[in-house]
CSV table of C-alpha atoms in Angstrom, one decimal:
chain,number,residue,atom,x,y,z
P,27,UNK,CA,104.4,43.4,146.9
P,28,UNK,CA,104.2,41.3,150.3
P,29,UNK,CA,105.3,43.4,153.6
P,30,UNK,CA,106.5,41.5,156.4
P,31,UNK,CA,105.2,43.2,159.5
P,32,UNK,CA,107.0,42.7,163.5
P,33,UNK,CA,103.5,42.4,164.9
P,34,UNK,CA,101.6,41.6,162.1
P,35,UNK,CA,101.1,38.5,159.4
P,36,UNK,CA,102.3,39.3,156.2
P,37,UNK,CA,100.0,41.8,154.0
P,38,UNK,CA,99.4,42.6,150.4
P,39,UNK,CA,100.3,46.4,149.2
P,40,UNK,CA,99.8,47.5,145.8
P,41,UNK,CA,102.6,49.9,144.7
P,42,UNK,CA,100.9,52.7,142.9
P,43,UNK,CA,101.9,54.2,139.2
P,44,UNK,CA,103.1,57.8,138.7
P,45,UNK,CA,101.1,59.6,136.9
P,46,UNK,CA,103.0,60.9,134.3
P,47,UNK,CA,105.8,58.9,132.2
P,48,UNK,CA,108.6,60.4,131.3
P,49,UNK,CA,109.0,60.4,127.6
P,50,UNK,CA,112.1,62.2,125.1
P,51,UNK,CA,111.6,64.5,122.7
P,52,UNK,CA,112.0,61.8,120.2
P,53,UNK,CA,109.4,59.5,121.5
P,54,UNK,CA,106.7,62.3,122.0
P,55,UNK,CA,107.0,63.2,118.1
P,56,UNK,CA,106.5,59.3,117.3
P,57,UNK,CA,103.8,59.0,119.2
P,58,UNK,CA,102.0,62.0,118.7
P,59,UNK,CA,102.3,60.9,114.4
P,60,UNK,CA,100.5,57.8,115.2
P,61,UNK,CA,97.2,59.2,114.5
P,62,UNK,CA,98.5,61.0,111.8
P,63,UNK,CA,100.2,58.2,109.6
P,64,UNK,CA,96.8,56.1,110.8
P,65,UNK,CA,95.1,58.4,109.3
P,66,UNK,CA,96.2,59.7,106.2
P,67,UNK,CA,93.6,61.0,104.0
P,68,UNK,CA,91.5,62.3,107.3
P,69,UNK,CA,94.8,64.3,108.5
P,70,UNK,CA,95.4,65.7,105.1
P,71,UNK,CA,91.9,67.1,104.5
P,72,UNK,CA,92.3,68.1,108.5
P,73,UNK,CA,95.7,70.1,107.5
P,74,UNK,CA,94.3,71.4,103.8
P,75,UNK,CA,92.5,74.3,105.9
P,76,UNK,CA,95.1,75.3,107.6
P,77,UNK,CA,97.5,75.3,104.7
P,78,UNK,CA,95.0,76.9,102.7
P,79,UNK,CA,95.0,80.1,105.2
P,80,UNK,CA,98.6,80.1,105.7
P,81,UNK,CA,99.1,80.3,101.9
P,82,UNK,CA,96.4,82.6,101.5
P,83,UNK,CA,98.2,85.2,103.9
P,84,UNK,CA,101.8,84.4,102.5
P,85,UNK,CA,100.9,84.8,99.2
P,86,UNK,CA,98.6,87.7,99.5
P,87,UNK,CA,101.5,89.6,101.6
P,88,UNK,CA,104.3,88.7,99.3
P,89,UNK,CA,102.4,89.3,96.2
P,90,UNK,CA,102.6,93.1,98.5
P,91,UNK,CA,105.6,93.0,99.2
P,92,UNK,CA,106.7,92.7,95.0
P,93,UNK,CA,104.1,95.2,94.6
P,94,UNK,CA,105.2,97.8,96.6
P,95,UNK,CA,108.9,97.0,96.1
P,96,UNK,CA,107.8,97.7,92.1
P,97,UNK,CA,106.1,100.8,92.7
P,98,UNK,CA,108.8,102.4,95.2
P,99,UNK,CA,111.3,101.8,92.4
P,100,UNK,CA,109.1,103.2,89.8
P,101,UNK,CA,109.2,106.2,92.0
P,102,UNK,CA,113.2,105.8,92.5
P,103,UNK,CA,113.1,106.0,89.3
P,104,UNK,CA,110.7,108.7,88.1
P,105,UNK,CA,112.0,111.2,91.3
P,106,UNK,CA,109.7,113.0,93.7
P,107,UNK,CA,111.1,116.3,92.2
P,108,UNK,CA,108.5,117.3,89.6
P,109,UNK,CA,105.4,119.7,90.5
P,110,UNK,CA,102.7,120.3,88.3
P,111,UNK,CA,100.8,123.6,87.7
P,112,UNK,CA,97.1,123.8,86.5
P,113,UNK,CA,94.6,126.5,86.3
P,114,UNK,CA,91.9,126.8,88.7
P,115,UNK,CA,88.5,127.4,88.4
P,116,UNK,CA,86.0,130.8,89.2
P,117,UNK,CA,82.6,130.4,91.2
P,118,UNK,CA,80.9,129.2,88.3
P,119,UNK,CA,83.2,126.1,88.0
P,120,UNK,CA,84.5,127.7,84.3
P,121,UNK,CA,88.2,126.9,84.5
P,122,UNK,CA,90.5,129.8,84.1
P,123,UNK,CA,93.5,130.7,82.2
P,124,UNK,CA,97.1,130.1,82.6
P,125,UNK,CA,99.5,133.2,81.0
P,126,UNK,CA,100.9,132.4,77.7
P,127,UNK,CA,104.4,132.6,79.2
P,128,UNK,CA,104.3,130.8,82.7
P,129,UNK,CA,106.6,128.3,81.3
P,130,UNK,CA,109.5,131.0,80.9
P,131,UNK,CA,108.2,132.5,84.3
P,132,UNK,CA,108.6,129.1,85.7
P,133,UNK,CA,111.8,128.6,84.6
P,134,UNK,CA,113.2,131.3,86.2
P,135,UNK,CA,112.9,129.7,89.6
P,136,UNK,CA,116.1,129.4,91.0
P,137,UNK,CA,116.4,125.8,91.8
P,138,UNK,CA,114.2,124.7,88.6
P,139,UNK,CA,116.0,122.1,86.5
P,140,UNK,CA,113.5,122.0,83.8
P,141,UNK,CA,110.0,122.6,82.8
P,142,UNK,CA,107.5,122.2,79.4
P,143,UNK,CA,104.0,122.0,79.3
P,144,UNK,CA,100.6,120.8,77.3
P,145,UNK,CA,97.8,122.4,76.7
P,146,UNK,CA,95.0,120.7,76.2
P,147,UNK,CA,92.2,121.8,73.0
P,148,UNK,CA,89.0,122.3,73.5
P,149,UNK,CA,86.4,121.0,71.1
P,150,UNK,CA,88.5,119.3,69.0
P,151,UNK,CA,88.8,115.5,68.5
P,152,UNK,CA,90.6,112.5,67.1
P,153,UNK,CA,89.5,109.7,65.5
P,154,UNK,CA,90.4,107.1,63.4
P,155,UNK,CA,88.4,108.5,59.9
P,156,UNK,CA,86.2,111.5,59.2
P,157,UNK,CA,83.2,109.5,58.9
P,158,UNK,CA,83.2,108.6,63.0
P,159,UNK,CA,80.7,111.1,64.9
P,160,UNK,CA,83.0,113.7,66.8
P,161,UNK,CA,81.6,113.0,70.0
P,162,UNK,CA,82.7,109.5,69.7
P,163,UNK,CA,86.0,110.6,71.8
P,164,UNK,CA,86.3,107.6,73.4
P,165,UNK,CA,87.8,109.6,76.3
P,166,UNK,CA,90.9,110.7,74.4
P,167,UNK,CA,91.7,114.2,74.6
P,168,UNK,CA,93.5,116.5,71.6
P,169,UNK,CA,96.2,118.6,73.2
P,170,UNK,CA,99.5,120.7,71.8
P,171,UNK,CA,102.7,119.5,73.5
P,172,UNK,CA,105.9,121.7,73.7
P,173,UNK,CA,109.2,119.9,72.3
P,174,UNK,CA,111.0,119.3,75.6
P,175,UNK,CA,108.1,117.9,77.3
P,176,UNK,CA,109.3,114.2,77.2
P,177,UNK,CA,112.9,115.2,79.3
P,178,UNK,CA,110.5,116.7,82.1
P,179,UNK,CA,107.9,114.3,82.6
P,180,UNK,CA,110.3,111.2,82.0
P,181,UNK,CA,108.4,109.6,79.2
P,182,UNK,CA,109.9,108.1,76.7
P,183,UNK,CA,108.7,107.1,72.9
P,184,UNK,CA,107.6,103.3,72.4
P,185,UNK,CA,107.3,103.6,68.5
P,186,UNK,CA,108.6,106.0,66.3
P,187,UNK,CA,109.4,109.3,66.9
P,188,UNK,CA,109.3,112.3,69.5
P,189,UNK,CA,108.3,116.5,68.3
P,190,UNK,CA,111.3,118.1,66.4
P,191,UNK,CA,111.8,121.5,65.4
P,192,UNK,CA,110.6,120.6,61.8
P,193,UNK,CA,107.7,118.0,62.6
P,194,UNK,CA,105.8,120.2,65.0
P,195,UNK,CA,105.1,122.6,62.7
P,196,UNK,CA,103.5,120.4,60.8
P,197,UNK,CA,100.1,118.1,61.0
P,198,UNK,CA,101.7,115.4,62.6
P,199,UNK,CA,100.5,113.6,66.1
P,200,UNK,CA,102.1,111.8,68.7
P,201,UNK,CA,99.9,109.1,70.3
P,202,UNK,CA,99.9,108.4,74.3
P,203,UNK,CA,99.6,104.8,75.3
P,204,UNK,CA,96.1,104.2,76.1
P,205,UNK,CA,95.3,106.8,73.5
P,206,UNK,CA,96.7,104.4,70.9
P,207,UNK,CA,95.1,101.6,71.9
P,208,UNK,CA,91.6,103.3,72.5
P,209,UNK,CA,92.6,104.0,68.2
P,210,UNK,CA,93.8,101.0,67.5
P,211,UNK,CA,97.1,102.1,66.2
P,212,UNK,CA,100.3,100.4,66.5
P,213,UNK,CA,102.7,102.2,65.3
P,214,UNK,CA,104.0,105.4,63.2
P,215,UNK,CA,103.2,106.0,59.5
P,216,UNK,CA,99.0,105.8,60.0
P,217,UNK,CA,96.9,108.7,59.8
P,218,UNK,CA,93.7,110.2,62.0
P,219,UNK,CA,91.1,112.6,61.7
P,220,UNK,CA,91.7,115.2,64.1
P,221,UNK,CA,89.4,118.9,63.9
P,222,UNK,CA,89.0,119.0,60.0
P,223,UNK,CA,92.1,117.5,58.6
P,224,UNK,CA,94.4,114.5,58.4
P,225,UNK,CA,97.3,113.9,60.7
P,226,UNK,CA,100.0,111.2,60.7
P,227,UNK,CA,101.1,109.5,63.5
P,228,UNK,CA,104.9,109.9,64.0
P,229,UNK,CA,105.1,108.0,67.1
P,230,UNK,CA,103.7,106.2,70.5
P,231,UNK,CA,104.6,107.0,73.9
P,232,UNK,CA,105.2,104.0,76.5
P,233,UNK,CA,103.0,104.6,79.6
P,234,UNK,CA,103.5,107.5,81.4
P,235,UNK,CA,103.1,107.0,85.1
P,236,UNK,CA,103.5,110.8,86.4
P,237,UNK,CA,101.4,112.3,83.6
P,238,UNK,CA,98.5,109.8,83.4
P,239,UNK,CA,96.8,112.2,81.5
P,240,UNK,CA,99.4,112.1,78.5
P,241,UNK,CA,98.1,108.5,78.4
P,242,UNK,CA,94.8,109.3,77.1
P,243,UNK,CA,96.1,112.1,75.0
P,244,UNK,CA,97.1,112.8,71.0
P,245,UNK,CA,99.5,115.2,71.6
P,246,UNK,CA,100.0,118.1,68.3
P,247,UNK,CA,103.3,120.0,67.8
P,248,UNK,CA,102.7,123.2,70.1
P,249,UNK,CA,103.6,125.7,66.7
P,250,UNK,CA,101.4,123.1,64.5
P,251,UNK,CA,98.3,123.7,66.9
P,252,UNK,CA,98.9,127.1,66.5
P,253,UNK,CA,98.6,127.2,63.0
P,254,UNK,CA,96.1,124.2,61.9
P,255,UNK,CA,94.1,124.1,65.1
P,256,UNK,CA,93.5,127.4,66.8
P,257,UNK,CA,95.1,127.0,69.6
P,258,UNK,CA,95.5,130.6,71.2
P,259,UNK,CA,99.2,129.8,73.7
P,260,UNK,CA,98.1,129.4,77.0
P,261,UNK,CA,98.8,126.6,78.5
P,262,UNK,CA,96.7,124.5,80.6
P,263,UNK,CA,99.5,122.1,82.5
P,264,UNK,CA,103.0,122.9,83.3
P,265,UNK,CA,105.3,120.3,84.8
P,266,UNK,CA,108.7,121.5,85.9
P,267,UNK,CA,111.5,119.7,87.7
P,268,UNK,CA,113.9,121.0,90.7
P,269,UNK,CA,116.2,120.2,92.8
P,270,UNK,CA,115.3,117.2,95.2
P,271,UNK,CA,115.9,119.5,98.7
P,272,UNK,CA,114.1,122.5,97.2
P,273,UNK,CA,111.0,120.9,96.1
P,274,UNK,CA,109.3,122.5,99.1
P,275,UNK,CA,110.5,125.8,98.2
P,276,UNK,CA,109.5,125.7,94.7
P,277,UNK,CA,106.0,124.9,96.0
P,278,UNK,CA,105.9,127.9,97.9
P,279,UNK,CA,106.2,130.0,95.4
P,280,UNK,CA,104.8,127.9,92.2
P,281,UNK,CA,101.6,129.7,92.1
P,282,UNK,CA,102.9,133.3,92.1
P,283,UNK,CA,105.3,132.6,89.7
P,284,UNK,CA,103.0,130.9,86.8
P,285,UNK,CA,100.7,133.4,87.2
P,286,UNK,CA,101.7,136.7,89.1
P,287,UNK,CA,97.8,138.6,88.4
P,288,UNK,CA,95.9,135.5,90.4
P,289,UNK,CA,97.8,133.3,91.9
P,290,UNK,CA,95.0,131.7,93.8
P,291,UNK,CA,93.7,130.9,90.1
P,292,UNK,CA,96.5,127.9,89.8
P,293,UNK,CA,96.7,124.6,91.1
P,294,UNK,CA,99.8,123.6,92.2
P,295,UNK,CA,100.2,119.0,92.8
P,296,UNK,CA,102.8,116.8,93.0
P,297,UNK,CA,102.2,113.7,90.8
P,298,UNK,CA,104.5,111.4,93.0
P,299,UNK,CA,102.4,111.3,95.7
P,300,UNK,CA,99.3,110.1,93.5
P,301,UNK,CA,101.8,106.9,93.4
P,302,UNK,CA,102.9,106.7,97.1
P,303,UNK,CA,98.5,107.2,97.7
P,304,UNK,CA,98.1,104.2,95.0
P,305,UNK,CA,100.9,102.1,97.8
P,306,UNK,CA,98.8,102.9,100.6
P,307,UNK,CA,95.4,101.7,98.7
P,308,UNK,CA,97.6,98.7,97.9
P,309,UNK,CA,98.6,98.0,101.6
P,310,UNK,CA,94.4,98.4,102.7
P,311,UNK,CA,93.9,95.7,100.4
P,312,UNK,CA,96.7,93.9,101.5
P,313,UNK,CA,95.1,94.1,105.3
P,314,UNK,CA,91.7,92.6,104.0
P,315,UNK,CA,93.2,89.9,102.1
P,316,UNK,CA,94.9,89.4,105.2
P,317,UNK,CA,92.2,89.2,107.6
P,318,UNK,CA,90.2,86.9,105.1
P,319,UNK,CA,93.6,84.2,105.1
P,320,UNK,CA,93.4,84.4,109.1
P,321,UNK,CA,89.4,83.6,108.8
P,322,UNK,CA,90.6,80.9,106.7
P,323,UNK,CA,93.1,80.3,108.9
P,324,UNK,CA,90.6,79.7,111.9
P,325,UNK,CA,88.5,77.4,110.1
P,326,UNK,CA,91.0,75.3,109.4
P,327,UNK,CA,91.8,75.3,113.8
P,328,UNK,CA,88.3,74.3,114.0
P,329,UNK,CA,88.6,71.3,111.5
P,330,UNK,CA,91.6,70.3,113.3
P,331,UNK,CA,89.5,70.2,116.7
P,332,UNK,CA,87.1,68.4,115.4
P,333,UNK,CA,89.4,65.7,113.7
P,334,UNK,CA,90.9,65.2,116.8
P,335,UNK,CA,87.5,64.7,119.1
P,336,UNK,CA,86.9,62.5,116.7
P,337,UNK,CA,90.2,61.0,116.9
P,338,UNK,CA,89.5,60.2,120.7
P,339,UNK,CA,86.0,59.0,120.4
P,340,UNK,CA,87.6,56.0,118.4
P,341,UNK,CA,90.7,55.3,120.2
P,342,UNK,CA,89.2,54.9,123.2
P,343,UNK,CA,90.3,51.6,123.7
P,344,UNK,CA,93.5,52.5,122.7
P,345,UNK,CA,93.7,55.0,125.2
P,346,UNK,CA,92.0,52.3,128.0
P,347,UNK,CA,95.0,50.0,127.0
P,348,UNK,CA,97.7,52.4,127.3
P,349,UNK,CA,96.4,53.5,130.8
P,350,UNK,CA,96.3,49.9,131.9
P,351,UNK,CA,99.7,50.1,130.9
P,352,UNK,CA,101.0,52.3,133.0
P,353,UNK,CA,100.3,55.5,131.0
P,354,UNK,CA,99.8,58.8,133.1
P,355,UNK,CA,96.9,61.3,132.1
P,356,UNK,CA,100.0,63.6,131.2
P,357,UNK,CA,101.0,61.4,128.6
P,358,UNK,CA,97.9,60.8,127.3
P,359,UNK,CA,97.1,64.2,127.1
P,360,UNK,CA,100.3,65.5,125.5
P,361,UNK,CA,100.0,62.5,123.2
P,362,UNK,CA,97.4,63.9,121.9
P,363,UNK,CA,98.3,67.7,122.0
P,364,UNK,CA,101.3,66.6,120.1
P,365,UNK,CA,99.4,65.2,117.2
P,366,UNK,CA,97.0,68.0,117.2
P,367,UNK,CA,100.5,70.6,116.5
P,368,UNK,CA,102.1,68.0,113.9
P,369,UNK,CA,98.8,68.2,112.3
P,370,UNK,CA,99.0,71.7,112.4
P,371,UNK,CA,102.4,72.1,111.7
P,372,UNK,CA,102.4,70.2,108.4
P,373,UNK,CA,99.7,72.1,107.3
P,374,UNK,CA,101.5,75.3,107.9
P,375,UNK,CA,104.7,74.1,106.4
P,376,UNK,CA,102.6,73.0,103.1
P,377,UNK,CA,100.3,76.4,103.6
P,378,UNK,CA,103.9,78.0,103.0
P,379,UNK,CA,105.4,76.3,100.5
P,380,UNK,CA,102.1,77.1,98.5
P,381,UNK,CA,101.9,80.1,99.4
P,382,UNK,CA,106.0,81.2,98.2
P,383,UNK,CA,105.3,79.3,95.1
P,384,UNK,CA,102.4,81.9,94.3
P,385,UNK,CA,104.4,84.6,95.1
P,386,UNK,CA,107.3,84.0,92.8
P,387,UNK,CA,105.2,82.5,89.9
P,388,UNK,CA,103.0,86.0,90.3
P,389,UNK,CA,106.0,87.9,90.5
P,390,UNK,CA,107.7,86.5,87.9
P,391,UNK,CA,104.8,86.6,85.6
P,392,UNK,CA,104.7,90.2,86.3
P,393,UNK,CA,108.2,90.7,86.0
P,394,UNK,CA,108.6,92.1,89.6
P,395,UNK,CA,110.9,91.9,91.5
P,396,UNK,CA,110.8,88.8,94.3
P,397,UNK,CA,110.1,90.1,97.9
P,398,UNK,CA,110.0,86.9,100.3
P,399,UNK,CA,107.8,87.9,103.1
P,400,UNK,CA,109.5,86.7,106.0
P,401,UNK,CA,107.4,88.1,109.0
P,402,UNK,CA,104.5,86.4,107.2
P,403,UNK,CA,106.6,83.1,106.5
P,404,UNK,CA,107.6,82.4,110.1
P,405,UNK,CA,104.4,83.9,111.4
P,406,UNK,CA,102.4,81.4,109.3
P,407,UNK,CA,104.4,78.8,110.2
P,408,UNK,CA,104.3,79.7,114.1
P,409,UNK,CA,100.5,80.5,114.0
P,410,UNK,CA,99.7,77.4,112.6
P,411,UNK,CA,101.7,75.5,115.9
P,412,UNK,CA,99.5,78.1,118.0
P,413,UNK,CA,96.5,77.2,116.4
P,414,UNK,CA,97.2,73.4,116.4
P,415,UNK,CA,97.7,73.8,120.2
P,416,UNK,CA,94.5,75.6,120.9
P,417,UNK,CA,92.8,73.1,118.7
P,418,UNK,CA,94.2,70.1,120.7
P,419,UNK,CA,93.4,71.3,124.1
P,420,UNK,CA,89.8,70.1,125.0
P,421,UNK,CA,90.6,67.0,123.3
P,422,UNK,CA,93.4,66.0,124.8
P,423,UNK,CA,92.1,66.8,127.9
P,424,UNK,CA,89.5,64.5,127.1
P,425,UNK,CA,91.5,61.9,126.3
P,426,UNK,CA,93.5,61.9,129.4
P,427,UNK,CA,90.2,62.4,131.9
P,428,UNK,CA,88.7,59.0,130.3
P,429,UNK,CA,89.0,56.2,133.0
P,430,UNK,CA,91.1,52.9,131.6
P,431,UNK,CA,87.9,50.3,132.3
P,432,UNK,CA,85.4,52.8,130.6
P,433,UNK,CA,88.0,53.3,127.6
P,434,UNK,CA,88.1,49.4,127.5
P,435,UNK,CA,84.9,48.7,127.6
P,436,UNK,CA,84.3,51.2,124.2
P,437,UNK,CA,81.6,52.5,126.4
């Protein structure tokens, strides 16, 4: 620009630059996917980390979230209202004896809805033929089971039949679930060895989540124990069911009632809260599974860092060139922060996209029900952004402290 001076001749003044451009929103996303679209294959493996810790943590949290939205209906389901009573031990670890009627006892409680029991026989076996060695129990215990057992500790019969009034008294067996398996028996109508004499299986329980231990157990008629097996009466565990407000108070007074002579002799649990301290295991490993996706997560910031030095280090005549140009240091710089958060961003969007598909494929496979997870889904997505932005800094900064004759000259 030429100056005309009063005093002086005229003089030359160069007009200097701002340093910043003004760009739209629009134009700052088109130029910060340059390098991206450039670059395809280099910004996909640059994103894959990044998506693969966002998945990770999506799917690992929503795979919790089914879980645990399973189990508290299984508890819905199976109440919080059942206690169960067991007998202690002495000094010498020998376990002691319920009375032979602590059931009755029990169900004199007041708010007591119902309550059965099992007792479990001590030296006696089951297997699958008489020529097995009896200590071959395969962890499968041999215990008498009263009729209305079933109705208390909500189980229900898979195959077959449940105890009547005519087939307890007799030498037939009900099978629990893992018992049945462990046998190798599928169904009613096949006979096991059990003590000295053949019984025939009348049925199979489904699993049994408050009574684990009817699982693992072939379960006699409580009269037909009596009479084929020995067994004496007493029973070793009573289950009983109350009202859902006067759980506590039934606990109270659980102990005395089963067994009035010793009550410090019983045992007295509440099978519910074995599931709600299975949920809290579950949500432990939920937090590690966690913590590895954000370590994930981190490496893939650190990839994206190093993508974009890189990035700089061979656009540095492009960078040269669009100083000369007239570009600021702030646009350069948030050029390149902007490319660092699209690569980011894209690899969070894809981390959780993979991640949901995981979840619902799990679940569904499961057949649980489908919990999306969205703390984790908008955390992932915003995380990813953060780290993207962290990632971008230094080089960015780089990019817009290069001079415009260096960058140029590819120096």
């Amino acid at each position: 620009m030429v100056i005309l001076g009063r005093d002086r001749g005229p003089r030359s003044t160069l007009v200097p630059l701002p340093d910043t451009a003004r760009l739209g929103p629009v134009d700052v996303v088109r130029v910060g996917l340059l390098g991206v679209r450039g670059r395809p294959m280099r910004a996909i493996l640059s994103g894959l980390g990044i998506a693969i810790g966002i998945a990770a943590m999506v799917a690992v949290l929503g795979i919790g979230a089914a879980s645990q939205a399973r189990l508290m209906d299984q508890i819905r389901s199976l109440g919080t209202n059942m206690l169960s009573v067991g007998p202690g031990e002495n000094m010498f670890g020998n376990r002691l004896q319920l009375p032979e009627e602590a059931v009755d006892m029990v169900r004199r409680i007041g708010p007591v809805t119902s309550a059965s029991a099992t007792a479990q026989l001590e030296g006696r076996s089951v297997r699958r033929t008489d020529r097995i060695d009896p200590r071959e129990t395969k962890g499968i215990t041999v215990a008498a089971a009263r009729e209305d057992l079933l109705g208390t500790i909500g189980g229900r019969v898979g195959k077959g039949q449940w105890f009547n009034a005519a087939t307890s008294r007799y030498p037939t067996v009900v099978l629990g679930a893992r018992a049945a398996e462990l046998l190798g028996v599928d169904g009613p109508n096949r006979q096991v060895w059990i003590g000295d004499r053949w019984f025939t299986v009348i049925g199979v329980l489904k699993p049994v989540p408050l009574a684990p231990e009817v699982d693992r157990s072939a379960l006699v008629g409580w009269q037909g124990a009596k009479d084929l097996l020995g067994f004496d009466g007493h029973p070793t565990r009573i289950y009983e069911r109350s009202d859902e407000n006067a759980v506590n108070n039934v606990r109270d007074v659980l102990a005395a009632t089963a067994n009035p002579a010793d009550p410090g002799a019983v045992k007295v649990s509440r099978p519910s809260d074995a599931l709600e301290a299975q949920l809290a295991a579950k949500n432990t490993f939920t937090g590690l599974f966690v913590g590895l996706g954000a370590v994930a997560l981190l490496v893939g910031g650190v990839g994206v860092a190093n993508t974009m030095v890189i990035s700089v280090l061979e656009r540095r005549q492009e960078i040269g060139l669009r100083r000369a140009l007239g570009a600021g240091r702030g646009q350069i710089r948030l050029q390149f922060l902007t490319e660092a958060v699209t690569l980011s961003g894209l690899g969070g969007v894809a981390g959780v996209l993979l991640g949901l598909i995981v979840t619902s494929g799990y679940a569904h496979a499961k057949g649980w029900p489908l919990v999306l997870p969205w703390p984790a889904i908008l955390g992932g997505v915003a995380a990813s952004v953060a780290i993207g932005a962290l990632a971008g800094l230094y080089p960015a900064g780089r990019a817009a402290r290069l001079p415009p004759t260096e960058a140029l000259n590819g120096a």
